[in-house]
Coordinates of C-alpha atoms in Angstrom, one line a residue:
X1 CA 1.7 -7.8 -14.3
X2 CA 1.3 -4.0 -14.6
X3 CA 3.4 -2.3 -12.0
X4 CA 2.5 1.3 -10.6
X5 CA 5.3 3.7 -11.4
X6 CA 5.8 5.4 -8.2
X7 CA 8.3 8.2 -7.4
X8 CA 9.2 8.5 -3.5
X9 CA 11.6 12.0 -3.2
X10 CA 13.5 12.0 -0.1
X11 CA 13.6 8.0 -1.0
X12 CA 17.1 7.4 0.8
X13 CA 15.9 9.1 4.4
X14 CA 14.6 7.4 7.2
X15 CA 10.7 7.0 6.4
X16 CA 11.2 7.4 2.8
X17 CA 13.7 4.2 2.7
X18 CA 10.9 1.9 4.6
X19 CA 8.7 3.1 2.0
X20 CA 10.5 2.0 -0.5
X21 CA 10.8 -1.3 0.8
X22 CA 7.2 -1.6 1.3
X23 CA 6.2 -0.2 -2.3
X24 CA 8.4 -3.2 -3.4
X25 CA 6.5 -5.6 -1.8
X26 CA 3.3 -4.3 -3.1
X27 CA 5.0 -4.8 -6.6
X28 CA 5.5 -1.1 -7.8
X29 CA 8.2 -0.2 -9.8
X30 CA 9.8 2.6 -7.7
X31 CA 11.6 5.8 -8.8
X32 CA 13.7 6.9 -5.3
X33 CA 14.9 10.5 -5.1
X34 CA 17.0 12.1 -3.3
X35 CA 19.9 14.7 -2.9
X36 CA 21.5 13.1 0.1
X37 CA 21.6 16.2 2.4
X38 CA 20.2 13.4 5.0
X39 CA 19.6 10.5 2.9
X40 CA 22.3 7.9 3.1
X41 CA 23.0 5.3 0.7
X42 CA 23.5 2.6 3.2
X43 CA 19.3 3.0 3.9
X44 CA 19.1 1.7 0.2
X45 CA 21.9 -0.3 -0.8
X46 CA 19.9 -4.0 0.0
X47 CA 17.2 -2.3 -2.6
X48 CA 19.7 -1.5 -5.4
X49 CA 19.6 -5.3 -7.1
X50 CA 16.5 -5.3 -7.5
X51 CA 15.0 -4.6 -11.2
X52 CA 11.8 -2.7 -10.2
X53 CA 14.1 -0.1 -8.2
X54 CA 15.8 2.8 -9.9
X55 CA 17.6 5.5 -7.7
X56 CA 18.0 9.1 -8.6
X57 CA 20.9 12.0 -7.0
X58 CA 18.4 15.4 -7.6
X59 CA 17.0 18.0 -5.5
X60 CA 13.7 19.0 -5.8
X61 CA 14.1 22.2 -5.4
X62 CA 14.6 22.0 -9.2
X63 CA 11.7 20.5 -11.6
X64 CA 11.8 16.6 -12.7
X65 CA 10.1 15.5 -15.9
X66 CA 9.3 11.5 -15.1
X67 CA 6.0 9.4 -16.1
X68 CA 4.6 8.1 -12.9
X69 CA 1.2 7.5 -11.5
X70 CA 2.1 8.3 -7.5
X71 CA 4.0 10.3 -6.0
X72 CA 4.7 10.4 -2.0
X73 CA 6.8 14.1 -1.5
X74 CA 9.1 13.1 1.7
X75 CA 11.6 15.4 0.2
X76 CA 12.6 18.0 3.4
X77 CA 15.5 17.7 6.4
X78 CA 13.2 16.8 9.0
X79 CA 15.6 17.9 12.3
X80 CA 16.2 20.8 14.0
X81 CA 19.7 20.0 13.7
X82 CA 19.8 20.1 9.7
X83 CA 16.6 21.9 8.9
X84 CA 18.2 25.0 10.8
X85 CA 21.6 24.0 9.8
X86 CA 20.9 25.7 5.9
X87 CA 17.1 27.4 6.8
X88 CA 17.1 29.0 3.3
X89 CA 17.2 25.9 1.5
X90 CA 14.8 23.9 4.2
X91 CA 12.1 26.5 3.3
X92 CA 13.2 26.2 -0.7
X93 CA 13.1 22.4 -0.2
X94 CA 9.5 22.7 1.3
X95 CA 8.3 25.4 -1.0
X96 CA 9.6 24.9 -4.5
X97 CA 10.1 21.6 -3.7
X98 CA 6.2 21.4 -3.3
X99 CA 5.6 23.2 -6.7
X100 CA 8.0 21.1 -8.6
X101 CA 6.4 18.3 -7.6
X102 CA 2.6 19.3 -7.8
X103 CA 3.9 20.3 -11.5
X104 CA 4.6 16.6 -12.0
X105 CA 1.9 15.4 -10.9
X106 CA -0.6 18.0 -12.4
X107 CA 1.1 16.9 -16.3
X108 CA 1.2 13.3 -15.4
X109 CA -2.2 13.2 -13.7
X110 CA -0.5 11.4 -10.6
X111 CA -2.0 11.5 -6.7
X112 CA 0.6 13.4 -5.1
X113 CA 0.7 12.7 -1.1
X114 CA 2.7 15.4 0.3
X115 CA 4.3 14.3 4.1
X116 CA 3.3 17.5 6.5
X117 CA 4.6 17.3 10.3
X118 CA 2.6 18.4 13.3
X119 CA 5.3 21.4 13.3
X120 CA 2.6 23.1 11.5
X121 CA 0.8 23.0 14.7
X122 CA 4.1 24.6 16.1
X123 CA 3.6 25.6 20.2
X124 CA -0.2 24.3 20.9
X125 CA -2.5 26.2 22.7
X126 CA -4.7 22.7 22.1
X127 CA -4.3 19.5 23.9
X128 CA -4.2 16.9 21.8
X129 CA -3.8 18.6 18.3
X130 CA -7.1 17.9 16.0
X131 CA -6.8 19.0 11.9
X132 CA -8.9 21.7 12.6
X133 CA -6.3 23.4 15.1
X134 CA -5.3 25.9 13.4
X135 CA -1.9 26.2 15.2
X136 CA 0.6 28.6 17.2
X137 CA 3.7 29.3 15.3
X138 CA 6.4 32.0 16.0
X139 CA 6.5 32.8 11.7
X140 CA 10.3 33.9 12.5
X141 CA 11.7 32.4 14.8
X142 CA 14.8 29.5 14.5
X143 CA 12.1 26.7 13.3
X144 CA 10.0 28.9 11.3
X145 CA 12.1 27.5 8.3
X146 CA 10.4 24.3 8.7
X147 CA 7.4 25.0 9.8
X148 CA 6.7 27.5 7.7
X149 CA 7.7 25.9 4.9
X150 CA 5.6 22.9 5.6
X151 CA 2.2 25.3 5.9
X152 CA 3.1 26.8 3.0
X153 CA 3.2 23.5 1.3
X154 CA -0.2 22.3 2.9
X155 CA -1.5 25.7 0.8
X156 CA -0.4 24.7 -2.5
X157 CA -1.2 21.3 -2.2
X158 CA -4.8 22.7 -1.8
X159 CA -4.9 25.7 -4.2
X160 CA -3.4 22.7 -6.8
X161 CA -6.5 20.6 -5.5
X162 CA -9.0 23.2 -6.0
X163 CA -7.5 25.1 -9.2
X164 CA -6.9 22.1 -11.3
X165 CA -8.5 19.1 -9.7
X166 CA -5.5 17.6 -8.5
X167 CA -5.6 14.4 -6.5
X168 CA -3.8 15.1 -2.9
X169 CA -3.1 13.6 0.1
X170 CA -1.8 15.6 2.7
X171 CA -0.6 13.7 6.1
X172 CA 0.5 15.6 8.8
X173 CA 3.6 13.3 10.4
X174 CA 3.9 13.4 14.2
X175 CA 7.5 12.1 16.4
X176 CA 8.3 8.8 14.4
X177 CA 10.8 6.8 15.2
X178 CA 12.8 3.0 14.0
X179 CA 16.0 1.9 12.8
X180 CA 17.7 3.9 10.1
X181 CA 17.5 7.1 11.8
X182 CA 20.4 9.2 11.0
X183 CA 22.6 8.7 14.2
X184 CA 23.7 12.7 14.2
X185 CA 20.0 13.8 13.2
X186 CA 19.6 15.6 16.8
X187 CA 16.1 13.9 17.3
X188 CA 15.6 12.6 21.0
X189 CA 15.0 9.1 20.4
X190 CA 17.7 8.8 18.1
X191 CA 20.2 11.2 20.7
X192 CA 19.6 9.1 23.7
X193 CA 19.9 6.1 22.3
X194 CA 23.3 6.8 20.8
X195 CA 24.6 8.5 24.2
X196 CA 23.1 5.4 25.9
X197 CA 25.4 3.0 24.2
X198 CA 28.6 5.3 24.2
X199 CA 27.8 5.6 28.2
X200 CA 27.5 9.6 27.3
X201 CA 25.3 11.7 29.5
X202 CA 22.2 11.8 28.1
X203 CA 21.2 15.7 27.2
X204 CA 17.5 16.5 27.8
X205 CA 16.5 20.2 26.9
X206 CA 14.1 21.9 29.9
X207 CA 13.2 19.8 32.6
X208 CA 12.1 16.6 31.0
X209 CA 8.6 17.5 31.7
X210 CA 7.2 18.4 28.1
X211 CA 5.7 15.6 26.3
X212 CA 5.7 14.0 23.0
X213 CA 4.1 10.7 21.5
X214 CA 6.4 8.6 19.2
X215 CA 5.4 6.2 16.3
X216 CA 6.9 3.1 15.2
X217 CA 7.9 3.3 11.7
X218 CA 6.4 0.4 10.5
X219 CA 3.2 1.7 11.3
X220 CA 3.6 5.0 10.0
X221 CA 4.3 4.1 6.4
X222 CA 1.4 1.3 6.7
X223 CA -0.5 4.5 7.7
X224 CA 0.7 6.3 4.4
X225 CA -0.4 3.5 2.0
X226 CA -3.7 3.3 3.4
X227 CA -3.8 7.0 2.6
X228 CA -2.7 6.7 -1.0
X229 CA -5.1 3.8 -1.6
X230 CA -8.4 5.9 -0.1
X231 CA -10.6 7.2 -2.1
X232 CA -10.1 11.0 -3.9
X233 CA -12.1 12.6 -1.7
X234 CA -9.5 11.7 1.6
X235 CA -7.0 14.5 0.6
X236 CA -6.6 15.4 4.3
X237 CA -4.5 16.9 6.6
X238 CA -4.9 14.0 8.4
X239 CA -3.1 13.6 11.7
X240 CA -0.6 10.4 12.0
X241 CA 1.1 9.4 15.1
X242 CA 0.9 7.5 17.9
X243 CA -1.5 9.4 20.9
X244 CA 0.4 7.7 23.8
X245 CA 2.4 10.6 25.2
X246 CA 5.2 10.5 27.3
X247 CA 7.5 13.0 28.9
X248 CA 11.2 13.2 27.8
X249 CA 12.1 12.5 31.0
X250 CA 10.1 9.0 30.8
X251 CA 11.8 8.2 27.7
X252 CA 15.3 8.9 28.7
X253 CA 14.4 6.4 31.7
X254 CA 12.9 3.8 29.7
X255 CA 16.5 4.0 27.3
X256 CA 18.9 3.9 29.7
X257 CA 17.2 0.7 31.3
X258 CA 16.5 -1.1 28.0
X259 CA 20.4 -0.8 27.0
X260 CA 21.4 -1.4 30.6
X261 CA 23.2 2.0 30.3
X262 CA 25.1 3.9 33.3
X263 CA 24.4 7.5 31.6
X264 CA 23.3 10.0 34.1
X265 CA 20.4 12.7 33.1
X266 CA 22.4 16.4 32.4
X267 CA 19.5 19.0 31.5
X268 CA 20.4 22.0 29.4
X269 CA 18.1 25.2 28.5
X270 CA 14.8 24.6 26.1
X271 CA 16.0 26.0 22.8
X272 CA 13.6 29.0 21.8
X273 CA 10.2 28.0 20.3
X274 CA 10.5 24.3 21.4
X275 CA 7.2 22.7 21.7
X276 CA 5.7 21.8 25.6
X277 CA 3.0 19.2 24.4
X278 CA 2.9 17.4 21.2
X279 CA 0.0 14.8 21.0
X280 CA -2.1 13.7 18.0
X281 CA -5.9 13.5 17.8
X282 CA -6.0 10.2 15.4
X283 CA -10.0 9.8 15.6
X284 CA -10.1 10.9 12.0
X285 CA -7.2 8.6 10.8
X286 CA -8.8 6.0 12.4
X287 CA -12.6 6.5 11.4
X288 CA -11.4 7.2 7.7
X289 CA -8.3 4.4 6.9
X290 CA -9.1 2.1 9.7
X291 CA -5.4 3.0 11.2
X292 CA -4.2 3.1 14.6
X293 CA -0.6 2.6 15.8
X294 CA 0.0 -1.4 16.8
X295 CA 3.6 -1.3 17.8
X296 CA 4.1 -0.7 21.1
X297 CA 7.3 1.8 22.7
X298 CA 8.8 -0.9 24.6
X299 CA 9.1 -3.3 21.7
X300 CA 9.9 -0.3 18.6
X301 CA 12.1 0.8 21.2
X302 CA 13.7 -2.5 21.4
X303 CA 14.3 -2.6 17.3
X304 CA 16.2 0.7 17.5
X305 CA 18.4 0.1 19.8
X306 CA 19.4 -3.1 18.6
X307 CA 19.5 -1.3 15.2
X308 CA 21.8 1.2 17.0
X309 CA 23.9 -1.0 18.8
X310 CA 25.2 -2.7 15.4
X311 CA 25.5 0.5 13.8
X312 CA 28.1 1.8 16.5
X313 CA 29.8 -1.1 16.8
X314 CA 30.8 -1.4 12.8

């Protein structure tokens, strides 16, 4: 059998460890790569024995000289909490990171699929996002790091595209969620899950009443394989994500009843720039890979907290 070499950077992170897993059970021989800024080993340590999986301590930020034939670029903090904690190096990680790795792929000849966030949509003035939204970001404010960075990225992963012919796939990843979330990551699923079980109050920024729509993780990386295996032409943005939408305050409901928590709901002020709405227009991820989200909330919701729950109580 003739494996595909495939390198996944940010390898040992939430989505990028499920990936791995799954690029595994296609039968690729997979590269993981990773700096552990938020990658932890314990996301990859049941992958280690096996012979097809190699695991690699860099940072992209510098170049990488591998063979490979695909390349998924997860490689970026993807939290408030630790993409604002160094901003410099978020928007070096997004930036150079990007050019290293279009560098690889434009010697090796590899598709490069480059993970985008609906950040780049930043504050929308549009409801629900479509790729053609051409979004409303505050370029210096406390997130601009990120999603700056990321838009930058989207630009060289096109000027690559249409200056040398490169193969791209460019996915623009809304709220996703699962176990193996870092526990400390700041992300609201992951938050009120954690103060759920530790009976904390459970913090919600504004009022509750802005809106986001979260993604079982299973579903998001089956949405990224799809993309990879469509033909060149797909190179994107396409919007994944799941277009239920709920309010934070419905979520933090729906938590504390699923862990049969006694937390009471404290709300604190919206931090600057913080989106009201985020929903994704799919139409195109559907009409193109034949994708739509199948996991429902209550039962990904149910495998997080149960993936939680045994976390804490180590």
């Amino acid at each position: 059998m003739i494996r595909r070499k495939v390198l996944v950077t940010g390898g040992a992170g939430f989505l990028g460890s499920h990936l791995c897993e799954r690029l595994l059970d296609a039968d690729c021989d997979v590269i993981c790569v990773d700096n552990f800024f938020t990658g932890r080993k314990e996301n990859i340590a049941h992958l280690m024995g096996n012979p097809y999986f190699e695991m690699l301590r860099h940072d992209v930020t510098f170049p990488l000289y591998l063979e490979v034939e695909e390349i998924y670029n997860l490689a970026c903090p993807a939290s408030p909490v630790h993409y604002q904690f160094d901003p410099v190096q978020t928007t070096k990680t997004s930036v150079h990171g990007a050019i290293n790795m279009l560098g690889l792929a434009r010697r090796t000849r590899a598709t490069i699929f480059q993970a985008s966030t609906s950040e780049v949509y930043g504050d929308p003035e549009v409801h629900p996002q479509r790729e053609d939204y051409r979004g409303n970001v505050n370029p210096i404010g406390p997130r601009a790091c990120y999603d700056e960075g990321k838009r930058c990225a989207e630009t060289l992963f096109f000027d690559y595209h249409r200056q040398h012919g490169l193969n791209i796939r460019v996915a623009r990843i809304f709220n996703t969620y699962g176990p193996r979330m870092h526990p400390n990551d700041g992300r609201v699923v992951s938050n009120f899950i954690v103060q759920a079980l530790r009976g904390e109050p459970i913090a919600i920024y504004g009022d509750g009443s802005q809106s986001r729509s979260f993604c079982y993780v299973d579903d998001m990386v089956e949405a990224f394989l799809r993309m990879m295996a469509a033909p060149d032409a797909v190179t994107g943005p396409l919007n994944l994500g799941n277009p239920v939408e709920f309010t934070i305050r419905a979520l933090a409901e729906k938590v504390i009843a699923m862990t049969g928590s006694h937390s009471e709901l404290i709300f604190r002020p919206l931090p600057e720039d913080d989106p009201r709405q985020r929903q994704p227009d799919i139409a195109q991820a559907r009409e193109i890979l034949g994708w739509e989200p199948s996991v429902q909330i209550e039962d990904g919701l149910e495998r997080t907290v149960a993936y939680f729950r045994q976390l804490l109580d180590r």
